[in-house]
Coordinates of C-alpha atoms in Angstrom, one line a residue:
M1 CA -44.8 -50.1 -23.5
K2 CA -46.7 -47.4 -25.4
K3 CA -46.3 -45.1 -22.4
I4 CA -42.5 -45.6 -22.4
V5 CA -42.3 -44.7 -26.1
L6 CA -44.4 -41.6 -25.6
F7 CA -42.2 -40.5 -22.7
I8 CA -39.0 -41.0 -24.8
V9 CA -40.5 -39.0 -27.7
S10 CA -41.6 -36.3 -25.3
L11 CA -38.1 -36.1 -23.6
A12 CA -36.4 -35.9 -27.0
F13 CA -38.8 -33.1 -28.1
S14 CA -38.2 -31.2 -24.8
I15 CA -34.4 -31.4 -25.2
S16 CA -34.6 -30.3 -28.8
A17 CA -36.6 -27.3 -27.7
F18 CA -34.1 -26.3 -25.0
A19 CA -32.4 -22.9 -25.5
L20 CA -28.6 -23.6 -25.4
N21 CA -25.8 -21.1 -25.3
V22 CA -22.2 -20.8 -24.3
D23 CA -21.6 -17.6 -22.3
R24 CA -18.2 -18.5 -20.8
L25 CA -15.5 -21.0 -21.8
E26 CA -12.2 -21.1 -19.9
P27 CA -9.3 -21.1 -20.4
L28 CA -9.8 -18.6 -23.2
F29 CA -7.2 -20.4 -25.4
W30 CA -4.3 -22.8 -24.8
W31 CA -0.9 -23.7 -26.2
I32 CA 0.8 -26.6 -27.9
G33 CA 4.0 -28.0 -26.4
M34 CA 3.0 -28.0 -22.7
K35 CA 4.4 -30.8 -20.6
N36 CA 0.9 -31.7 -19.4
P37 CA -0.8 -32.7 -22.7
T38 CA -4.4 -32.2 -21.4
V39 CA -6.3 -29.0 -21.0
Q40 CA -9.7 -29.0 -19.3
L41 CA -12.3 -26.6 -20.6
M42 CA -15.0 -25.3 -18.3
V43 CA -18.0 -24.4 -20.4
H44 CA -20.9 -22.5 -18.9
G45 CA -24.2 -21.8 -20.7
T46 CA -27.9 -22.5 -20.3
N47 CA -28.6 -26.2 -20.4
I48 CA -25.2 -26.9 -22.1
A49 CA -24.9 -30.2 -20.3
F50 CA -27.6 -31.7 -22.5
S51 CA -25.5 -31.2 -25.6
Q52 CA -23.1 -33.7 -27.2
V53 CA -19.6 -32.4 -28.0
N54 CA -17.3 -33.2 -30.8
L55 CA -14.5 -31.6 -32.8
D56 CA -12.2 -32.5 -35.7
Y57 CA -8.7 -31.2 -35.6
P58 CA -5.4 -33.1 -36.2
G59 CA -3.7 -34.1 -33.0
I60 CA -6.6 -33.2 -30.7
S61 CA -8.9 -35.7 -29.1
I62 CA -11.7 -35.4 -26.5
E63 CA -10.6 -37.6 -23.5
T64 CA -13.7 -37.1 -21.4
V65 CA -16.8 -34.9 -21.2
T66 CA -18.1 -34.5 -17.6
R67 CA -21.6 -33.3 -16.9
S68 CA -21.8 -31.8 -13.5
E69 CA -24.8 -31.8 -11.3
N70 CA -25.7 -28.4 -12.7
P71 CA -27.0 -28.6 -16.3
N72 CA -25.4 -25.3 -17.1
Y73 CA -21.8 -26.7 -17.0
L74 CA -19.7 -29.0 -19.1
F75 CA -16.1 -30.0 -18.4
I76 CA -14.2 -31.1 -21.6
D77 CA -10.8 -32.7 -21.3
L78 CA -8.8 -32.2 -24.6
K79 CA -5.7 -34.2 -25.2
I80 CA -3.1 -32.4 -27.3
S81 CA -0.5 -34.7 -29.0
S82 CA 3.1 -33.6 -29.5
E83 CA 2.5 -33.4 -33.3
T84 CA -0.4 -30.9 -33.0
K85 CA 0.0 -27.6 -34.8
A86 CA -1.2 -24.3 -33.6
G87 CA -4.4 -23.1 -35.1
K88 CA -8.1 -22.5 -34.6
F89 CA -10.9 -25.1 -34.7
P90 CA -14.6 -25.3 -33.9
I91 CA -16.0 -27.2 -31.0
H92 CA -19.4 -28.4 -31.9
F93 CA -22.3 -28.6 -29.4
R94 CA -25.2 -30.7 -30.8
L95 CA -28.7 -31.8 -29.8
N96 CA -30.1 -34.9 -31.4
K97 CA -27.2 -34.9 -33.9
K98 CA -28.1 -31.3 -34.9
E99 CA -25.5 -28.6 -34.3
V100 CA -26.8 -25.9 -32.1
I101 CA -23.6 -24.0 -31.2
S102 CA -20.1 -23.9 -32.8
Y103 CA -17.5 -22.3 -30.6
Q104 CA -14.1 -21.3 -32.1
Y105 CA -11.2 -22.3 -29.9
A106 CA -7.5 -21.6 -30.5
L107 CA -4.2 -23.3 -29.7
K108 CA -1.1 -21.1 -29.9
N109 CA 2.6 -21.5 -30.2
R110 CA 4.6 -21.0 -27.0
E111 CA 7.2 -18.3 -26.8
S112 CA 10.7 -19.5 -27.4
N113 CA 12.3 -21.0 -24.3
S114 CA 9.1 -20.4 -22.3
A115 CA 9.5 -23.4 -20.1
S116 CA 13.1 -22.5 -19.2
R117 CA 12.4 -18.9 -18.3
K118 CA 14.4 -17.4 -15.5
S119 CA 12.8 -15.9 -12.4
Y120 CA 13.5 -13.5 -9.6
T121 CA 16.3 -14.4 -7.2
N122 CA 18.2 -12.9 -4.3
A123 CA 20.1 -10.8 -6.9
D124 CA 16.9 -8.8 -7.3
V125 CA 15.4 -5.9 -5.4
M126 CA 11.6 -6.3 -5.5
Y127 CA 9.2 -3.3 -5.6
L128 CA 5.7 -3.9 -4.3
L129 CA 3.3 -1.6 -6.0
F130 CA -0.4 -0.9 -5.2
P131 CA -1.8 -0.2 -8.6
D132 CA -4.9 1.8 -7.6
R133 CA -2.8 4.2 -5.6
F134 CA 0.3 4.5 -7.8
A135 CA -0.6 6.6 -10.9
D136 CA -3.7 7.3 -13.0
G137 CA -2.4 7.1 -16.6
D138 CA -5.8 6.8 -18.2
P139 CA -8.6 8.8 -16.6
T140 CA -11.2 7.4 -19.0
N141 CA -11.2 4.0 -17.3
N142 CA -11.7 5.3 -13.7
S143 CA -15.3 4.3 -13.5
I144 CA -16.9 1.7 -15.8
E145 CA -20.5 1.2 -16.6
G146 CA -21.8 -2.0 -15.1
M147 CA -19.2 -2.0 -12.4
P148 CA -20.8 -0.6 -9.2
D149 CA -17.6 0.5 -7.3
K150 CA -16.9 3.9 -8.8
M151 CA -13.9 6.2 -8.4
N152 CA -13.9 8.2 -5.2
R153 CA -10.5 9.7 -4.1
E154 CA -12.0 11.2 -1.0
N155 CA -12.7 7.8 0.4
S156 CA -9.6 5.9 1.6
F157 CA -11.4 2.6 1.1
G158 CA -12.6 3.7 -2.4
R159 CA -11.1 3.4 -5.9
H160 CA -8.7 6.2 -6.7
G161 CA -8.0 5.5 -10.4
G162 CA -4.5 4.1 -10.6
D163 CA -4.0 1.8 -13.6
I164 CA -1.6 -0.1 -15.8
K165 CA -0.8 2.9 -18.0
G166 CA 0.1 4.8 -14.9
I167 CA 2.7 2.0 -14.1
I168 CA 4.0 2.1 -17.6
D169 CA 4.3 5.9 -17.6
H170 CA 6.6 5.7 -14.5
L171 CA 8.8 2.7 -15.4
N172 CA 11.7 5.2 -15.8
Y173 CA 11.2 6.1 -12.2
L174 CA 11.5 2.5 -11.1
K175 CA 14.6 2.0 -13.3
E176 CA 16.2 5.1 -11.8
L177 CA 15.6 3.8 -8.3
G178 CA 17.2 0.5 -9.4
V179 CA 14.5 -2.0 -8.7
T180 CA 14.8 -5.2 -10.8
A181 CA 11.5 -7.0 -10.0
L182 CA 8.0 -5.6 -9.8
W183 CA 5.2 -7.2 -7.7
T184 CA 1.9 -5.6 -8.1
T185 CA -1.1 -6.4 -5.9
P186 CA -3.8 -8.2 -8.0
L187 CA -5.0 -6.7 -11.3
L188 CA -7.6 -9.3 -12.1
E189 CA -11.2 -8.3 -12.1
D190 CA -12.7 -7.5 -8.7
N191 CA -16.3 -6.5 -9.3
Q192 CA -17.4 -6.3 -5.7
P193 CA -19.9 -3.5 -4.9
T194 CA -17.5 -1.8 -2.5
G195 CA -13.9 -1.9 -1.4
S196 CA -12.8 -3.4 -4.7
Y197 CA -9.7 -1.2 -4.9
H198 CA -7.5 -3.8 -3.1
Q199 CA -8.5 -6.5 -5.8
Y200 CA -8.2 -9.5 -3.5
A201 CA -11.7 -10.7 -4.3
T202 CA -11.4 -12.0 -7.8
T203 CA -14.6 -12.2 -10.0
N204 CA -12.9 -13.2 -13.2
Y205 CA -9.7 -15.2 -13.3
Y206 CA -9.1 -14.6 -17.0
K207 CA -9.7 -10.9 -17.2
I208 CA -7.7 -7.8 -16.1
D209 CA -10.1 -5.4 -14.3
Q210 CA -11.3 -2.9 -16.9
R211 CA -10.5 0.0 -14.5
F212 CA -6.8 -1.0 -14.8
G213 CA -6.9 -1.8 -18.5
T214 CA -7.1 -4.9 -20.7
N215 CA -5.3 -8.2 -20.8
D216 CA -3.2 -6.9 -23.7
D217 CA -2.4 -3.8 -21.7
Y218 CA -1.0 -6.1 -18.9
K219 CA 1.0 -8.1 -21.4
N220 CA 2.4 -4.9 -22.8
M221 CA 3.3 -3.7 -19.3
V222 CA 5.3 -6.9 -18.8
A223 CA 7.1 -6.4 -22.1
K224 CA 7.9 -2.8 -21.2
C225 CA 9.2 -3.9 -17.8
H226 CA 11.5 -6.4 -19.5
Q227 CA 12.8 -3.7 -21.8
N228 CA 13.8 -1.8 -18.7
G229 CA 15.4 -4.8 -17.0
I230 CA 12.5 -5.3 -14.6
K231 CA 11.0 -8.7 -13.9
V232 CA 7.3 -9.0 -13.2
I233 CA 5.6 -11.0 -10.4
M234 CA 1.8 -11.7 -10.4
D235 CA -0.2 -11.8 -7.2
M236 CA -2.4 -14.9 -7.3
I237 CA -5.2 -16.0 -5.0
P238 CA -6.1 -19.7 -5.1
N239 CA -7.7 -19.6 -1.7
H240 CA -10.8 -17.5 -2.3
C241 CA -12.8 -15.6 -4.9
G242 CA -15.1 -12.6 -4.6
S243 CA -18.7 -13.1 -3.5
A244 CA -19.7 -11.3 -6.8
H245 CA -18.1 -13.9 -9.0
P246 CA -20.8 -15.1 -11.5
W247 CA -20.5 -18.7 -10.4
M248 CA -21.7 -17.8 -6.9
K249 CA -25.2 -17.6 -8.4
D250 CA -24.8 -20.8 -10.4
L251 CA -22.3 -23.3 -8.9
P252 CA -21.1 -26.2 -11.0
F253 CA -21.0 -28.5 -8.0
H254 CA -22.4 -28.2 -4.5
D255 CA -18.9 -28.5 -3.1
W256 CA -17.3 -25.9 -5.5
I257 CA -17.1 -23.5 -2.5
N258 CA -16.4 -24.7 1.1
G259 CA -19.7 -24.5 2.9
D260 CA -21.6 -24.2 -0.4
T261 CA -22.7 -20.6 -0.3
V262 CA -23.0 -20.4 3.5
Y263 CA -20.5 -18.0 5.1
T264 CA -18.4 -19.7 7.8
Q265 CA -15.5 -17.6 9.1
T266 CA -12.0 -19.1 9.2
N267 CA -10.4 -19.2 12.7
Y268 CA -7.2 -17.7 11.3
R269 CA -5.2 -20.4 13.2
I270 CA -2.6 -21.4 10.7
S271 CA -0.8 -23.4 13.4
T272 CA -3.5 -26.0 13.3
I273 CA -1.8 -27.3 10.1
T274 CA 1.4 -27.9 11.9
D275 CA 0.1 -28.8 15.4
P276 CA 0.6 -32.5 16.0
Y277 CA -2.3 -32.5 18.6
T278 CA -4.9 -30.4 16.7
S279 CA -8.5 -31.4 16.4
Q280 CA -9.7 -32.0 12.8
F281 CA -12.5 -29.5 13.5
D282 CA -10.1 -26.7 14.2
K283 CA -7.8 -27.7 11.3
N284 CA -10.7 -27.8 8.9
L285 CA -12.0 -24.4 10.0
N286 CA -8.7 -22.8 9.3
S287 CA -8.6 -24.2 5.7
D288 CA -12.3 -24.3 4.9
G289 CA -13.6 -21.2 6.6
W290 CA -14.0 -18.1 4.6
F291 CA -11.3 -15.4 4.9
V292 CA -14.0 -12.7 5.2
S293 CA -17.7 -12.8 4.2
E294 CA -17.0 -11.2 0.8
M295 CA -14.4 -13.9 -0.1
P296 CA -15.9 -17.4 -0.5
D297 CA -13.4 -20.1 0.2
L298 CA -12.6 -22.3 -2.9
N299 CA -12.6 -26.0 -2.4
Q300 CA -9.5 -27.4 -4.0
R301 CA -10.5 -30.9 -3.1
N302 CA -13.0 -30.7 -5.9
P303 CA -10.8 -32.0 -8.8
Y304 CA -12.4 -29.7 -11.3
M305 CA -11.8 -26.6 -9.1
L306 CA -8.2 -27.7 -8.6
T307 CA -7.6 -28.1 -12.3
Y308 CA -9.2 -24.7 -12.9
L309 CA -6.9 -23.0 -10.5
K310 CA -3.8 -24.8 -11.9
Q311 CA -4.7 -23.7 -15.5
F312 CA -5.5 -20.1 -14.7
A313 CA -2.1 -19.7 -13.1
I314 CA -0.2 -21.4 -16.0
W315 CA -2.3 -19.4 -18.5
W316 CA -1.2 -16.0 -17.1
V317 CA 2.5 -17.0 -16.9
E318 CA 2.5 -18.2 -20.5
F319 CA 0.2 -15.4 -21.9
S320 CA 1.9 -12.4 -20.3
G321 CA 5.5 -13.7 -20.0
L322 CA 5.6 -13.5 -16.2
D323 CA 8.8 -14.0 -14.3
G324 CA 7.3 -15.1 -11.0
I325 CA 4.3 -15.5 -8.7
R326 CA 3.3 -14.3 -5.2
V327 CA 0.6 -16.4 -3.6
D328 CA -1.9 -14.7 -1.2
T329 CA -2.9 -16.4 2.1
Y330 CA -1.1 -19.7 1.2
P331 CA -1.7 -21.6 4.5
Y332 CA -5.4 -21.0 4.4
N333 CA -5.7 -23.3 1.4
D334 CA -6.1 -27.0 1.7
P335 CA -2.4 -27.8 2.3
V336 CA -2.2 -30.9 0.2
K337 CA -4.1 -29.5 -2.7
V338 CA -2.3 -26.2 -2.8
A339 CA 1.0 -28.0 -2.9
E340 CA -0.3 -29.9 -6.0
W341 CA -1.2 -26.5 -7.5
T342 CA 2.2 -25.1 -6.9
K343 CA 4.0 -28.2 -8.2
A344 CA 1.8 -28.2 -11.4
I345 CA 3.0 -24.6 -12.2
R346 CA 6.6 -25.5 -11.6
E347 CA 6.2 -28.7 -13.7
E348 CA 5.5 -26.4 -16.7
F349 CA 8.0 -23.7 -15.6
P350 CA 10.7 -25.5 -13.6
N351 CA 12.8 -22.3 -12.8
I352 CA 9.9 -20.1 -11.8
N353 CA 10.1 -18.7 -8.3
I354 CA 6.9 -18.6 -6.2
V355 CA 6.7 -16.9 -2.9
G356 CA 3.8 -17.6 -0.5
E357 CA 2.4 -15.3 2.1
C358 CA 2.7 -17.3 5.3
W359 CA 2.0 -14.7 8.0
Q360 CA 3.3 -16.3 11.2
H361 CA 5.5 -15.2 13.9
S362 CA 7.9 -18.0 14.7
V363 CA 10.7 -19.2 12.5
S364 CA 9.6 -22.8 12.7
D365 CA 6.1 -22.0 11.6
V366 CA 7.2 -20.1 8.5
A367 CA 9.9 -22.6 7.6
Y368 CA 7.3 -25.3 7.5
W369 CA 5.9 -23.8 4.3
Q370 CA 9.2 -23.6 2.3
S371 CA 9.7 -26.5 0.0
G372 CA 12.6 -28.8 1.1
T373 CA 12.0 -28.3 4.8
L374 CA 12.3 -31.6 6.6
N375 CA 8.9 -31.5 8.3
Y376 CA 8.0 -34.1 10.9
N377 CA 4.9 -35.2 8.9
G378 CA 6.7 -35.3 5.6
Y379 CA 4.7 -32.4 4.2
D380 CA 6.3 -30.4 1.3
S381 CA 4.5 -27.3 0.1
G382 CA 6.3 -27.0 -3.3
L383 CA 6.9 -23.3 -2.5
P384 CA 10.5 -22.3 -3.3
S385 CA 10.1 -19.1 -1.2
V386 CA 8.1 -17.7 1.7
M387 CA 7.7 -14.2 3.1
D388 CA 9.9 -13.7 6.1
F389 CA 7.4 -12.2 8.6
N390 CA 9.7 -13.1 11.5
M391 CA 12.4 -10.8 10.1
H392 CA 9.8 -8.1 9.5
D393 CA 8.8 -8.4 13.2
A394 CA 12.4 -8.1 14.3
I395 CA 13.1 -5.1 12.1
S396 CA 9.9 -3.4 13.3
A397 CA 11.1 -3.6 17.0
A398 CA 14.9 -3.5 16.8
F399 CA 15.5 0.0 15.6
N400 CA 13.3 1.7 18.2
E401 CA 15.3 0.0 21.0
N402 CA 18.2 2.3 21.9
E403 CA 19.6 -0.1 24.4
Q404 CA 20.4 -3.8 23.8
G405 CA 19.1 -6.5 26.0
W406 CA 19.6 -10.2 25.8
D407 CA 17.1 -10.4 23.0
S408 CA 16.3 -6.8 22.2
G409 CA 17.8 -4.1 20.1
V410 CA 19.9 -5.4 17.1
A411 CA 20.2 -8.7 19.0
R412 CA 16.7 -9.4 17.6
L413 CA 18.2 -9.5 14.1
W414 CA 21.1 -11.7 15.1
Q415 CA 18.7 -14.0 17.0
K416 CA 16.4 -14.5 14.0
L417 CA 19.3 -15.4 11.7
T418 CA 20.7 -17.9 14.2
Q419 CA 17.5 -20.0 13.4
D420 CA 18.1 -20.0 9.7
Y421 CA 19.0 -23.7 9.9
L422 CA 15.3 -24.4 10.0
Y423 CA 14.8 -23.1 6.5
A424 CA 15.5 -25.2 3.4
N425 CA 16.9 -22.1 1.7
P426 CA 17.0 -18.9 3.8
F427 CA 18.7 -16.9 0.9
N428 CA 15.4 -17.3 -1.1
L429 CA 13.2 -15.8 1.6
V430 CA 11.5 -12.5 0.7
I431 CA 12.3 -9.9 3.4
F432 CA 10.7 -6.6 4.0
T433 CA 10.2 -3.7 6.4
E434 CA 6.7 -3.0 5.3
N435 CA 4.0 -4.2 2.8
H436 CA 0.4 -3.4 1.8
D437 CA -1.0 -5.0 5.0
T438 CA 1.5 -3.8 7.7
Q439 CA 2.2 -0.6 9.4
R440 CA 4.3 1.9 7.4
F441 CA 7.9 1.7 8.5
S442 CA 8.1 5.5 8.7
T443 CA 5.3 5.3 11.4
V444 CA 7.0 2.4 13.2
V445 CA 10.2 4.5 13.7
G446 CA 8.4 7.8 14.4
N447 CA 9.5 9.4 11.1
D448 CA 13.1 9.3 12.3
V449 CA 15.2 9.4 9.1
K450 CA 18.2 7.8 10.7
K451 CA 16.3 4.9 12.1
Y452 CA 14.5 4.5 8.8
L453 CA 17.6 4.2 6.7
L454 CA 19.3 2.0 9.3
G455 CA 16.4 -0.5 8.8
F456 CA 16.7 -0.3 5.0
T457 CA 20.4 -0.7 5.0
Y458 CA 20.0 -3.9 6.9
L459 CA 17.3 -5.0 4.5
L460 CA 19.5 -4.5 1.5
T461 CA 22.6 -6.1 2.9
T462 CA 21.5 -9.2 4.8
R463 CA 20.4 -12.5 3.3
G464 CA 17.3 -12.9 1.2
I465 CA 15.3 -11.1 -1.5
P466 CA 14.6 -7.5 -0.3
Q467 CA 11.2 -6.2 -1.0
I468 CA 10.4 -2.5 -0.7
Y469 CA 6.9 -1.0 -0.7
Y470 CA 5.9 1.8 -3.1
G471 CA 6.7 5.0 -1.4
S472 CA 9.4 3.4 0.8
E473 CA 11.9 5.2 -1.3
I474 CA 10.5 8.6 -0.2
M475 CA 9.7 7.6 3.4
M476 CA 6.0 7.7 2.6
G477 CA 3.8 8.0 5.7
G478 CA 0.6 6.2 6.7
D479 CA -0.9 4.8 9.8
K480 CA -2.6 1.4 9.8
G481 CA -4.4 2.5 13.0
K482 CA -6.5 4.8 10.7
G483 CA -7.3 1.9 8.4
D484 CA -5.6 0.0 5.6
G485 CA -6.4 2.9 3.2
D486 CA -4.0 5.1 5.0
I487 CA -1.0 2.8 4.4
R488 CA -2.1 2.7 0.7
R489 CA -1.9 6.5 0.0
D490 CA -1.7 8.0 -3.5
M491 CA 1.8 8.7 -4.8
P492 CA 1.9 12.5 -5.2
G493 CA 2.2 13.3 -8.8
G494 CA 0.4 10.3 -10.1
W495 CA -2.8 12.2 -10.8
A496 CA -3.5 15.2 -13.0
G497 CA -3.9 18.2 -10.9
D498 CA -1.5 17.0 -8.1
T499 CA 0.4 20.0 -6.7
R500 CA 3.7 18.2 -6.8
S501 CA 5.3 15.0 -8.2
V502 CA 7.6 12.8 -6.2
F503 CA 8.5 11.1 -9.5
T504 CA 11.0 13.9 -10.1
S505 CA 13.6 15.3 -7.8
S506 CA 12.2 18.8 -8.1
G507 CA 8.9 17.6 -6.8
R508 CA 10.3 15.9 -3.7
T509 CA 11.0 17.5 -0.4
E510 CA 14.6 17.8 0.9
T511 CA 14.0 14.8 3.2
E512 CA 12.3 12.7 0.4
N513 CA 15.3 13.4 -1.9
Y514 CA 17.7 12.5 0.8
V515 CA 16.0 9.1 1.5
F516 CA 15.5 8.5 -2.3
D517 CA 19.1 9.2 -3.1
Y518 CA 20.4 7.0 -0.2
M519 CA 18.3 4.1 -1.2
K520 CA 19.0 4.5 -5.0
K521 CA 22.7 4.5 -4.3
L522 CA 22.5 1.4 -2.1
I523 CA 20.2 -0.5 -4.4
H524 CA 22.3 0.1 -7.5
W525 CA 25.4 -0.9 -5.6
R526 CA 23.7 -4.1 -4.4
T527 CA 22.7 -5.0 -7.9
E528 CA 26.3 -4.7 -9.1
N529 CA 27.8 -6.8 -6.3
P530 CA 27.1 -10.5 -6.3
V531 CA 28.7 -10.8 -2.9
I532 CA 25.5 -9.4 -1.4
H533 CA 23.3 -11.9 -3.4
S534 CA 25.1 -15.1 -2.8
G535 CA 28.1 -14.4 -0.6
R536 CA 28.6 -16.2 2.7
L537 CA 27.1 -14.4 5.7
L538 CA 29.3 -14.1 8.7
H539 CA 28.0 -12.3 11.8
Y540 CA 29.0 -11.5 15.4
I541 CA 26.9 -11.4 18.5
P542 CA 25.9 -7.7 18.8
R543 CA 27.7 -5.8 21.6
D544 CA 26.2 -2.6 23.1
N545 CA 23.6 -2.4 20.4
V546 CA 26.2 -2.5 17.6
Y547 CA 25.8 -5.3 15.1
A548 CA 28.6 -6.2 12.7
Y549 CA 28.4 -8.8 9.9
F550 CA 30.2 -9.7 6.7
R551 CA 29.2 -10.8 3.2
I552 CA 32.1 -12.8 1.7
N553 CA 32.8 -14.5 -1.7
T554 CA 36.0 -15.2 -3.6
E555 CA 35.9 -11.8 -5.2
K556 CA 35.0 -9.4 -2.4
T557 CA 34.4 -8.9 1.3
V558 CA 31.9 -6.4 2.7
M559 CA 31.7 -5.4 6.3
V560 CA 28.4 -3.9 7.6
V561 CA 28.2 -2.1 10.9
L562 CA 24.8 -1.0 12.3
N563 CA 25.1 1.4 15.3
N564 CA 21.7 1.3 16.9
N565 CA 22.5 3.7 19.6
T566 CA 21.6 7.3 19.6
K567 CA 25.2 8.3 20.3
P568 CA 28.4 7.5 18.3
M569 CA 30.1 4.2 19.1
S570 CA 33.7 3.1 18.7
V571 CA 34.1 -0.1 16.7
D572 CA 37.4 -2.1 17.1
P573 CA 38.2 -4.2 14.0
K574 CA 40.3 -6.6 16.1
F575 CA 37.1 -8.2 17.5
F576 CA 36.1 -9.2 14.0
G577 CA 39.3 -10.9 12.8
E578 CA 37.6 -13.7 10.9
G579 CA 36.2 -11.1 8.5
T580 CA 38.9 -8.4 8.6
T581 CA 42.1 -10.4 8.5
G582 CA 44.2 -9.5 5.5
F583 CA 42.4 -6.2 4.9
I584 CA 43.8 -2.8 5.8
K585 CA 40.9 -0.5 5.1
G586 CA 37.3 -0.2 4.1
S587 CA 35.5 2.2 1.9
D588 CA 31.9 3.2 2.8
V589 CA 29.7 2.7 -0.3
I590 CA 27.3 5.4 0.8
S591 CA 29.6 8.3 2.0
G592 CA 32.9 7.2 0.3
K593 CA 34.7 7.7 3.6
V594 CA 37.7 5.4 4.1
Y595 CA 38.1 3.6 7.5
E596 CA 41.5 2.2 8.6
L597 CA 41.2 -1.3 10.0
D598 CA 44.3 -1.3 12.2
R599 CA 42.6 0.9 14.8
P600 CA 39.2 1.5 16.3
F601 CA 36.8 3.8 14.2
E602 CA 33.7 5.7 15.2
V603 CA 30.2 5.2 13.7
D604 CA 27.6 7.9 14.3
G605 CA 24.5 7.2 16.3
K606 CA 21.6 5.4 14.4
T607 CA 23.9 5.0 11.4
A608 CA 25.2 2.2 9.2
V609 CA 28.5 1.9 7.4
V610 CA 28.8 -0.6 4.5
L611 CA 32.5 -1.1 3.9
E612 CA 34.1 -2.7 0.8
L613 CA 37.3 -4.1 2.4
K614 CA 40.7 -3.5 0.7
K615 CA 43.9 -5.4 0.9
L616 CA 47.4 -4.0 0.6

């Protein structure tokens, strides 16, 4: 008995002698008035699990305190009543009833109508911007002490210095072009030793990378975008983090990362999720394998990890006033748990649009991931939108094919659309000719301006949410065969000392101005014409590599003709009576030329006409 007493006394003495600290507590703060009344705090600090936790603030109670298998972590569930007022309060960490640490936490008021915020739709034109390569507005943050990856513009895989201020400085350029939604690739901290410029290896989920700016700079950017009529979409990555994330040296649970800290490569076989005959081994390797060795795979089946990921996403929407989300590598997550993640965000923000990157090459495979699809196994991802890689594939091939076969030339575009019945909502798909991971469209079409604009005319007049990539508007070059850095070139004029600036007409070449002006005119026209957003799509089987389709609502009818031949082609309106009946002429929104509809008319080779039809 004496030995037991001595042991207890000794244990109490050792605990009291522990050095306790809190070096990280996330989320940084929270809000009252959330639909989910509970927020889970993840606390990290030396031996913090040995402490007892209490607080005293009206309307807040501690539901549970979870001590993980690592003594350096605590998970505290706070329940926030509907009567709770915004304010600050201390969270007390005690040892043997003696306070060791007092941590100030804050609950804030939500912005008015935050839960009912609107989002991006097919009325928008989305601009995908690569921040490190767009514009360097603040040269003082190009290299940061303690962050090993320094600025090196000579290295296509290095950091070039673009930042948030650079984006803000050129919002007038985006407004002039007419874009109404801005998606930037990630801006959260990526403190990897090399290759961090792409930012897809997050090392802090609650902090903007210092080389871009601060959290408040990002919030200010969102506000400035809103003042210019531009919505903001954040790129989020629930699938993986960066190998330099601090928790990789001190995991809260052994199953926090799939495979613990042992690198196991994913098989990249997304189809194992939909395959009714797949082995569990292959399916697990897709979802649980690491995307690359520098990107450890997060285990959403750990409930604390899943809650952490839900809360970081909700935090950024609420904190910065976001209008939407793009999700990286969606099908590589655990499919059930990532659906819970998506639905949790939309529970707090019911109208928010979320698009997932589902890089697959058949319509049925991509459709599987859009919420509302009647999948054979009952699965629903919760994703309102997916990226239409199938249409990207068709566009990439079609405009280089000067003759139409059964399924080549512009027949590719028609054929993809004939399968839209597989999608729950094809009008909410994000469509694109190029993005930060694909070949530049200018390279695809061999720098042929006519082919290039034919592709973008289709993009801006068919169904879906069109996304253009920074530099698309000036036909920026780049070759993925030379590495991803080459398709992520610097925008000329974004850096002090650049010899010219494409942000002004005087700094652009004749070809760049021609492409810019064409796209600017078409984008502004699209924005002003709801018939292109929500009007019915009527199309005809392409003939002789000529594709005609209509956008129709009660207010207006638009006829689009794509001549994918190298020579002029005659178009006879009598073949398109379902769309042209009752109309006598059409005015081309690009050239202003008027076409009579009672006789055949000619369309130049590799040219589109977009006709607003007129009655008597």
